[in-house]
Short mmCIF file of N, CA and C in Angstrom, two decimals:
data_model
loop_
_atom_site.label_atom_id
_atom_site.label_comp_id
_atom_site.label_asym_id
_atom_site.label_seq_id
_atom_site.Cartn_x
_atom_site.Cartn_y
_atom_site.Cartn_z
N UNK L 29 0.83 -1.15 0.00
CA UNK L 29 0.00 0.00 0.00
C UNK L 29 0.89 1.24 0.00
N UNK L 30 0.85 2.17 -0.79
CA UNK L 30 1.68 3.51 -0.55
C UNK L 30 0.56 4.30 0.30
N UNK L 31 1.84 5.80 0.90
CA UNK L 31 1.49 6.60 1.17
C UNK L 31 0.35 7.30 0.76
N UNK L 32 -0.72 7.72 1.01
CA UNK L 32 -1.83 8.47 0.96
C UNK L 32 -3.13 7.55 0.02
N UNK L 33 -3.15 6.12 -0.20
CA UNK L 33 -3.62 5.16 -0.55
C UNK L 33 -4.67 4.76 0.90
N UNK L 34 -6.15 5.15 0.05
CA UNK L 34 -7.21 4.38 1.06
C UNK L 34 -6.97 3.16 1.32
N UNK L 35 -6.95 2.23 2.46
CA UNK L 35 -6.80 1.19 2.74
C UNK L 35 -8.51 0.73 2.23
N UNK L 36 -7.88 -0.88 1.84
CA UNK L 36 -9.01 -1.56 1.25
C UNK L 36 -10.33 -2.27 2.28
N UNK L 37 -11.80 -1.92 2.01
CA UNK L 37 -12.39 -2.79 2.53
C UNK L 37 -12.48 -3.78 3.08
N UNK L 38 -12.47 -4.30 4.41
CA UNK L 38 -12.19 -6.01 4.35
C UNK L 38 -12.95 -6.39 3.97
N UNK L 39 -12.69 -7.93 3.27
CA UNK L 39 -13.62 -9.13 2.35
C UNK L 39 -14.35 -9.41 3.93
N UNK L 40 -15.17 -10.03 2.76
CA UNK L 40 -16.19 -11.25 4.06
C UNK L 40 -15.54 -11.90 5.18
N UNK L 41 -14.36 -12.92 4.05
CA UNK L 41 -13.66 -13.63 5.04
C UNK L 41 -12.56 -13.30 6.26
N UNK L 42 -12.09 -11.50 6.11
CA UNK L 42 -11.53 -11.20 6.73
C UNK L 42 -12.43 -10.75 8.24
N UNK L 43 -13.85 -10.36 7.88
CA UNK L 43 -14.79 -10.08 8.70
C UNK L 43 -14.87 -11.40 9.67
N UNK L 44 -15.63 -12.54 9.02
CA UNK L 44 -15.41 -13.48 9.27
C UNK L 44 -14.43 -14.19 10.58
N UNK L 45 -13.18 -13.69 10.31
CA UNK L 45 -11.83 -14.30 11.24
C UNK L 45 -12.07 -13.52 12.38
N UNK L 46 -12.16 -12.24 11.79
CA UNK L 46 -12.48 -11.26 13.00
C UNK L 46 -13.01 -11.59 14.28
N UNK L 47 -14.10 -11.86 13.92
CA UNK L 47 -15.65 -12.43 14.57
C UNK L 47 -14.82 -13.35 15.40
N UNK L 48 -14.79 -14.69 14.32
CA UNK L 48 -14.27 -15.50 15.18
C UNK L 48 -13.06 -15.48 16.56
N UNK L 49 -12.48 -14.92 16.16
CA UNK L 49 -10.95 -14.23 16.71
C UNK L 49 -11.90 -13.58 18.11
N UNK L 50 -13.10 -12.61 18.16
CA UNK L 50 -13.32 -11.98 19.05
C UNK L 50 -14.13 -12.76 19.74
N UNK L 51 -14.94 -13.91 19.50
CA UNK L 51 -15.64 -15.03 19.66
C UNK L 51 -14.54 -15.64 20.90
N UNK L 52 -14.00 -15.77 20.93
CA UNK L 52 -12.85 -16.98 21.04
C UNK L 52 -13.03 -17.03 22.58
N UNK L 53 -12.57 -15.79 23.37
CA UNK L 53 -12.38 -15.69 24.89
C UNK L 53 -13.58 -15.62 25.57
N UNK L 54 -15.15 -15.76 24.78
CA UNK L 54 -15.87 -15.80 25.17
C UNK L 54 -16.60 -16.90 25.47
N UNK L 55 -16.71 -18.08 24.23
CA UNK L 55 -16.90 -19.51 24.31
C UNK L 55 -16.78 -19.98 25.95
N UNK L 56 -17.40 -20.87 26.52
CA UNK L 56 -17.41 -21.55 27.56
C UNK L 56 -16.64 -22.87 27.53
N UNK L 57 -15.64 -22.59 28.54
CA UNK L 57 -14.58 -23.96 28.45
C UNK L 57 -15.14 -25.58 28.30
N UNK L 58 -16.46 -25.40 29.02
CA UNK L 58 -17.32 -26.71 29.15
C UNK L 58 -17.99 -27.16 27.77
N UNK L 59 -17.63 -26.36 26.64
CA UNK L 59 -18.92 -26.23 25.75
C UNK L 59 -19.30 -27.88 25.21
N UNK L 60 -19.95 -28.23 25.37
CA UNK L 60 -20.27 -29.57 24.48
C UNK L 60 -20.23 -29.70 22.90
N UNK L 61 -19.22 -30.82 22.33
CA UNK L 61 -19.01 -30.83 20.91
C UNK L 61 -20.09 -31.12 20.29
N UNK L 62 -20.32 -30.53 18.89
CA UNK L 62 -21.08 -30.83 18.14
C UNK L 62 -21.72 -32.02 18.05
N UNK L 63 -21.01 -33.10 17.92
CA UNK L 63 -20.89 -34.88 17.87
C UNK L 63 -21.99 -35.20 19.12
N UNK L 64 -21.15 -34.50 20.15
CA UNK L 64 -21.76 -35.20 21.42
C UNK L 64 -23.31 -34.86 21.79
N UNK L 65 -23.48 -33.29 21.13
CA UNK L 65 -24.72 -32.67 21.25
C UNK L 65 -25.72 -33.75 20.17
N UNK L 66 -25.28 -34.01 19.29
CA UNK L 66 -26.15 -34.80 18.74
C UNK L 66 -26.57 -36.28 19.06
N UNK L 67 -25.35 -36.92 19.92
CA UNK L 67 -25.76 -37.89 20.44
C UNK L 67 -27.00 -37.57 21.35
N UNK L 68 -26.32 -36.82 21.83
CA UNK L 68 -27.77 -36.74 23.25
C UNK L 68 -28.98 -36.43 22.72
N UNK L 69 -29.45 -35.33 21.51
CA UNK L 69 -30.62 -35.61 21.18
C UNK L 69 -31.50 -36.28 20.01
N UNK L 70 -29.81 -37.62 20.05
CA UNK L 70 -30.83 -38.73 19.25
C UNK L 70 -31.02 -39.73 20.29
N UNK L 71 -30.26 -39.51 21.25
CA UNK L 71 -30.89 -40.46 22.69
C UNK L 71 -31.80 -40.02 23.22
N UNK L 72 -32.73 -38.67 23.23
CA UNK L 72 -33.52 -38.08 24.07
C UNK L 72 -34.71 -38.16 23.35
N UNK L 73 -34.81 -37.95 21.77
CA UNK L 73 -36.07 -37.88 20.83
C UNK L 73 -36.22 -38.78 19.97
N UNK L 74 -34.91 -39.37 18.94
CA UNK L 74 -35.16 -40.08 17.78
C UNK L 74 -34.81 -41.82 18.29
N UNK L 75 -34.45 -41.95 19.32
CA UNK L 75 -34.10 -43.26 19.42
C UNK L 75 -35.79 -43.79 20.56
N UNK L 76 -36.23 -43.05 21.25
CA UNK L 76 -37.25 -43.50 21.46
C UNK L 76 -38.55 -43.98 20.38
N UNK L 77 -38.69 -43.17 19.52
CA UNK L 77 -39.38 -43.05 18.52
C UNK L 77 -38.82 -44.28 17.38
N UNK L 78 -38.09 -44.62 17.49
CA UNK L 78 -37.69 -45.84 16.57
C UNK L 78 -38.07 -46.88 17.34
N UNK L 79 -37.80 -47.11 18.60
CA UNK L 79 -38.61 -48.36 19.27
C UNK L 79 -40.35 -48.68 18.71
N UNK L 80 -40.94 -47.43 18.67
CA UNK L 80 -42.37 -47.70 17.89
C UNK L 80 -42.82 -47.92 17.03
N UNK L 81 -41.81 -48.15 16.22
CA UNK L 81 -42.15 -48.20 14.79
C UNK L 81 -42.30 -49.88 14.42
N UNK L 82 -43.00 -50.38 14.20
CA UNK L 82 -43.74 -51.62 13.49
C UNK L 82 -42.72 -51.91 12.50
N UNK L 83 -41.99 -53.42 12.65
CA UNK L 83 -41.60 -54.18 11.81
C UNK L 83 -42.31 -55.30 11.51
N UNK L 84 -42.50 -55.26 10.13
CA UNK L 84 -43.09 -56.13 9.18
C UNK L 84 -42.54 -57.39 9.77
N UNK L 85 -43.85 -58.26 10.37
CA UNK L 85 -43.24 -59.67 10.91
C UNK L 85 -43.39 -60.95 9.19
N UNK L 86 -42.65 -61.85 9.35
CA UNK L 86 -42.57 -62.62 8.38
C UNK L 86 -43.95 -63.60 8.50
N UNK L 87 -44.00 -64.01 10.44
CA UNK L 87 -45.07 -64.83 10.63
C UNK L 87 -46.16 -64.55 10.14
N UNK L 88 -46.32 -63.18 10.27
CA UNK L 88 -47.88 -62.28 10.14
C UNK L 88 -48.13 -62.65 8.51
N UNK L 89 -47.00 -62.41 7.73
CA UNK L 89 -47.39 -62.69 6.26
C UNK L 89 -47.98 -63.83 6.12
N UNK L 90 -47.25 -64.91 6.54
CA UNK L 90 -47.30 -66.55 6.71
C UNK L 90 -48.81 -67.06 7.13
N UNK L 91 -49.16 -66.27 8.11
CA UNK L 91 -49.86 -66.82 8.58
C UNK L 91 -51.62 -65.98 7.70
N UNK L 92 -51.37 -64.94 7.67
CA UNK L 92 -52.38 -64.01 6.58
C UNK L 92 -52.75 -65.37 5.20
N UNK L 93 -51.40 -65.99 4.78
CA UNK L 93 -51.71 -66.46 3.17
C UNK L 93 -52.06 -67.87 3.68
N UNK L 94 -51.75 -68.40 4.85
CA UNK L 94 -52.70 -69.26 5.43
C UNK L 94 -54.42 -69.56 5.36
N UNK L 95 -54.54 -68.28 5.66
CA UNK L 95 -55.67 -68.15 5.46
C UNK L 95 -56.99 -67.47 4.83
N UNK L 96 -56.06 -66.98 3.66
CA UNK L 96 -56.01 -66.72 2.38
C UNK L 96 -56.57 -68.12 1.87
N UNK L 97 -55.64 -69.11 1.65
CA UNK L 97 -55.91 -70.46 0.81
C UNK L 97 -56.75 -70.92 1.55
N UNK L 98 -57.07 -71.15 2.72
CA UNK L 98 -58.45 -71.34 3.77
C UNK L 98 -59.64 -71.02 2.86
N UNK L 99 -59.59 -69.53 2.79
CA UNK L 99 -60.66 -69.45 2.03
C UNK L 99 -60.98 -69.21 1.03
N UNK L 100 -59.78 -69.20 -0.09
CA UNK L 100 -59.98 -69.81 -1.65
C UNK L 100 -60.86 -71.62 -1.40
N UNK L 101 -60.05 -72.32 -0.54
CA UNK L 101 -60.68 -73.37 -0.41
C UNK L 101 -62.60 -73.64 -0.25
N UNK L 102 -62.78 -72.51 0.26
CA UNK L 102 -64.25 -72.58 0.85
C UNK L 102 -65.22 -72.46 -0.86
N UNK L 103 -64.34 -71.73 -1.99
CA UNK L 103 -65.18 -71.28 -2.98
C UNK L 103 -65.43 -72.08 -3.89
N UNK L 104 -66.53 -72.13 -4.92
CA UNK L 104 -66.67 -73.39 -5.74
C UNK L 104 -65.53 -73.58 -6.55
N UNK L 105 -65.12 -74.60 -7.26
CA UNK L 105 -64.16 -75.13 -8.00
C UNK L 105 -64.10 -73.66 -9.40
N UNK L 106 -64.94 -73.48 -9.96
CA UNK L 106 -65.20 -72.42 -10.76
C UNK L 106 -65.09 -71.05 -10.54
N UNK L 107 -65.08 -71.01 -9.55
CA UNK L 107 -64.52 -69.51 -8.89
C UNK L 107 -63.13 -69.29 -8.47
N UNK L 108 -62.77 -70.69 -8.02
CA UNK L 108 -61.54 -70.80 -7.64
C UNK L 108 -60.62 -70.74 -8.87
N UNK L 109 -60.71 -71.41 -9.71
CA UNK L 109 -59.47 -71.32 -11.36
C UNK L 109 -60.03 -70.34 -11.79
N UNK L 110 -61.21 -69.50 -11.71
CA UNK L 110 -61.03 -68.10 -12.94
C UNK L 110 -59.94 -67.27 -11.98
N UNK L 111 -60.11 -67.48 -10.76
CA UNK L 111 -59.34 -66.07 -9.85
C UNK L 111 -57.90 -66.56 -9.79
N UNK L 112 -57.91 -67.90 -9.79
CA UNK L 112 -55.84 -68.53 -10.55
C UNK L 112 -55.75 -67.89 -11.69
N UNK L 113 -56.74 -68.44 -12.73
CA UNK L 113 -56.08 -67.70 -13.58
C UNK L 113 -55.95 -66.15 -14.10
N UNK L 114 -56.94 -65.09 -13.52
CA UNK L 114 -56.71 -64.36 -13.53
C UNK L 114 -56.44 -63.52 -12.68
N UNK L 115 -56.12 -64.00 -12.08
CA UNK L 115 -55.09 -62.89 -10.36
C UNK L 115 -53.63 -63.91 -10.11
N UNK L 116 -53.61 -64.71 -9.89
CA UNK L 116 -52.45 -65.53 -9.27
C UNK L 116 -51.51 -65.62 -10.95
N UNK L 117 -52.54 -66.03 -11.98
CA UNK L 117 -51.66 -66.14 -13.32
C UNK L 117 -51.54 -65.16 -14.04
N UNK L 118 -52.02 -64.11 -13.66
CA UNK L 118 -51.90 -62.66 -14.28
C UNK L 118 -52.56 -62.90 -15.79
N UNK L 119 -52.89 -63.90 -15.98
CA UNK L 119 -53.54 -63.87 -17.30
C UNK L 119 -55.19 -63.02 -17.91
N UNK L 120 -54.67 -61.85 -18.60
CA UNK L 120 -56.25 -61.24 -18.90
C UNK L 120 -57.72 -61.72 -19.29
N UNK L 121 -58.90 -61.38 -19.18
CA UNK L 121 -60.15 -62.51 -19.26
C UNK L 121 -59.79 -63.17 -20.50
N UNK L 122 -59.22 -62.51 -21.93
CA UNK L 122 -59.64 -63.26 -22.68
C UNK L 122 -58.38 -64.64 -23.12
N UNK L 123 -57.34 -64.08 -21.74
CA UNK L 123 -56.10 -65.36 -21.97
C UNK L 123 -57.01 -66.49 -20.97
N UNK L 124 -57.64 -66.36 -19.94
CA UNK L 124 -58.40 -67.24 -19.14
C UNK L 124 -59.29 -67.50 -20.13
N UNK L 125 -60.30 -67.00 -20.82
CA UNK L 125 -61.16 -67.18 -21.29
C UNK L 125 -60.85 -68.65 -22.50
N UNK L 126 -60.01 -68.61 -22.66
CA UNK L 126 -58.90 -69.47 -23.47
C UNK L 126 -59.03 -70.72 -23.23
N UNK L 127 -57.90 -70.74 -21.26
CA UNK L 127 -57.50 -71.26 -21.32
C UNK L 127 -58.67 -72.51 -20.30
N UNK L 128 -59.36 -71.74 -19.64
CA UNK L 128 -60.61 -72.07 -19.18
C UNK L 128 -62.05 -73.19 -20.27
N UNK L 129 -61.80 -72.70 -21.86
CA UNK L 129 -62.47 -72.95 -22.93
C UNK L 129 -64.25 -72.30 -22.45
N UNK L 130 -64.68 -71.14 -21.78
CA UNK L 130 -65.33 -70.59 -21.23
C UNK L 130 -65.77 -69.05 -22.10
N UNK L 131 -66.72 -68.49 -22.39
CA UNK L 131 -66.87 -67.04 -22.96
C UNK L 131 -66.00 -66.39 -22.01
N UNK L 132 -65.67 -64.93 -22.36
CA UNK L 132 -64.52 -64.17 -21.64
C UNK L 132 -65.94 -63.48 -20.61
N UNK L 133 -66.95 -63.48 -21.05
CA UNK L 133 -68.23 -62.36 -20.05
C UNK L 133 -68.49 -63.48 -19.11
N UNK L 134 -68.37 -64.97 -19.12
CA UNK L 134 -68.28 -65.78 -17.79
C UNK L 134 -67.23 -65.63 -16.98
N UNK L 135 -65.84 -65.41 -17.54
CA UNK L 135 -64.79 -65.15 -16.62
C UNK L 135 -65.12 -64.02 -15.80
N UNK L 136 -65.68 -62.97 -16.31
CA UNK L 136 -65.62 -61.43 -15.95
C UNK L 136 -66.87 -62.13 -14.53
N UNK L 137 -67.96 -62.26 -15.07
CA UNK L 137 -69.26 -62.93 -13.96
C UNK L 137 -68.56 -63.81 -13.14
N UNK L 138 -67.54 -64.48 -13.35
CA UNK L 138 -67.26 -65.87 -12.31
C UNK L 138 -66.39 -65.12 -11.15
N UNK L 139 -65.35 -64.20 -11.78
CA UNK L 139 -64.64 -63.64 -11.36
C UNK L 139 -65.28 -62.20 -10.33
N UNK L 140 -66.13 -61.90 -10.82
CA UNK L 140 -67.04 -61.12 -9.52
C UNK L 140 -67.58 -61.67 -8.59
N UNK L 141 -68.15 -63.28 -8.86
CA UNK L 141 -68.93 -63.49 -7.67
C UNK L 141 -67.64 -64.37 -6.93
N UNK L 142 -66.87 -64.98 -7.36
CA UNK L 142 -65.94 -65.35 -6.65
C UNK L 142 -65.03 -64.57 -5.81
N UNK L 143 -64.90 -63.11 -5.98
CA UNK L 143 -64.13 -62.16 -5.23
C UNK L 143 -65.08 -61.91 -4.45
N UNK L 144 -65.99 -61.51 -4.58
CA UNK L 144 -67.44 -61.13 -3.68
C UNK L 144 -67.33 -62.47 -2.56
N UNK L 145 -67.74 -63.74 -2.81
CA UNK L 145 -67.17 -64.82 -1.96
C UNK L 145 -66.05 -64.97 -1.55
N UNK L 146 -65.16 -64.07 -2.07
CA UNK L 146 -63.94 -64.72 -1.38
C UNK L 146 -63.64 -63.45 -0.09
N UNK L 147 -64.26 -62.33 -0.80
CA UNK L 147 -64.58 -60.99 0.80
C UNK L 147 -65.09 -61.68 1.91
N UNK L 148 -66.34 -62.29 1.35
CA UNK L 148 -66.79 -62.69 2.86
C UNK L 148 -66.01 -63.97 3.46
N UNK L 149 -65.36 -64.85 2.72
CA UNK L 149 -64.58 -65.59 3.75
C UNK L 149 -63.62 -64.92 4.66
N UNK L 150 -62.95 -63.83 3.64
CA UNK L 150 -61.78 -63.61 4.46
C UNK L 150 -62.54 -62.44 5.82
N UNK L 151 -63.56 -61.90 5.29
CA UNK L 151 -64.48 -61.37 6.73
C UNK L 151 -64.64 -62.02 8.05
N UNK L 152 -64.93 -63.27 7.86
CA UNK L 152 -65.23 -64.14 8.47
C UNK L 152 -64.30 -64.88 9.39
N UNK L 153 -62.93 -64.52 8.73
CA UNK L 153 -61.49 -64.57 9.41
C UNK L 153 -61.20 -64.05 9.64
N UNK L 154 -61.78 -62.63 9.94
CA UNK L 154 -61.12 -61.17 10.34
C UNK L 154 -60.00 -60.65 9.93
N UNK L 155 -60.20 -61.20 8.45
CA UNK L 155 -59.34 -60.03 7.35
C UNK L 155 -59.05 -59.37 6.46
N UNK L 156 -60.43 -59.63 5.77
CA UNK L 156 -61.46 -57.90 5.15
C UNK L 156 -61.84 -56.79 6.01
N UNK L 157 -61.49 -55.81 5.57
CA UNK L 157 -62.19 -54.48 5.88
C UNK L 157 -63.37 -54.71 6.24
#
């Protein structure tokens, strides 16, 4: 810098150091680290809150498709293969309709009253809505 030369603005970052620099003797010797502060309030809020949370049991599945086939079993033979073949075999009415040797508007009819029967079994097992 010469003689009679305005000295320059400080940048941000010189502001910045400043701060910090004047910061410094004021901080509390005890202060708790960042790290540690966060332990404590994932021990105080988020780790309780994960204990409540519902894991998907395997039995519960197991035992649901139990009785599932329970009450596919209960439905007539004809209700039972349109809804194989078109829910379990993914096959559309007129690939059932096929493979069934059946009109595709019986699949569509077999396939309503058989879901309709198959609500109330699984009602009846307490596991329809």
């Amino acid at each position: 810098m010469n003689p009679g030369d305005e000295p320059a603005a400080p940048s941000g970052r010189d502001k910045d150091v400043a701060r910090q620099g004047s910061l410094e003797g004021k901080r509390p010797k005890n202060r708790v680290s960042d790290e540690a502060l966060v332990r404590e309030l994932y021990a105080e809020h988020a780790a309780p809150l994960l204990e409540l949370v519902p894991v998907p049991d395997e039995a519960d599945r197991v035992l649901e498709s139990w009785a599932v086939a329970d009450a596919l079993a209960t439905l007539r033979p004809e209700h039972r293969r349109v809804l194989l073949e078109t829910y379990y075999l993914g096959r559309s009415v007129a690939e059932a309709a096929v493979v069934l040797g059946i009109p595709a508007g019986t699949v569509k009819s077999r396939a309503f009253y058989a879901l309709r029967a198959l609500k109330l079994a699984l009602e009846e097992r307490g596991l329809a809505p």
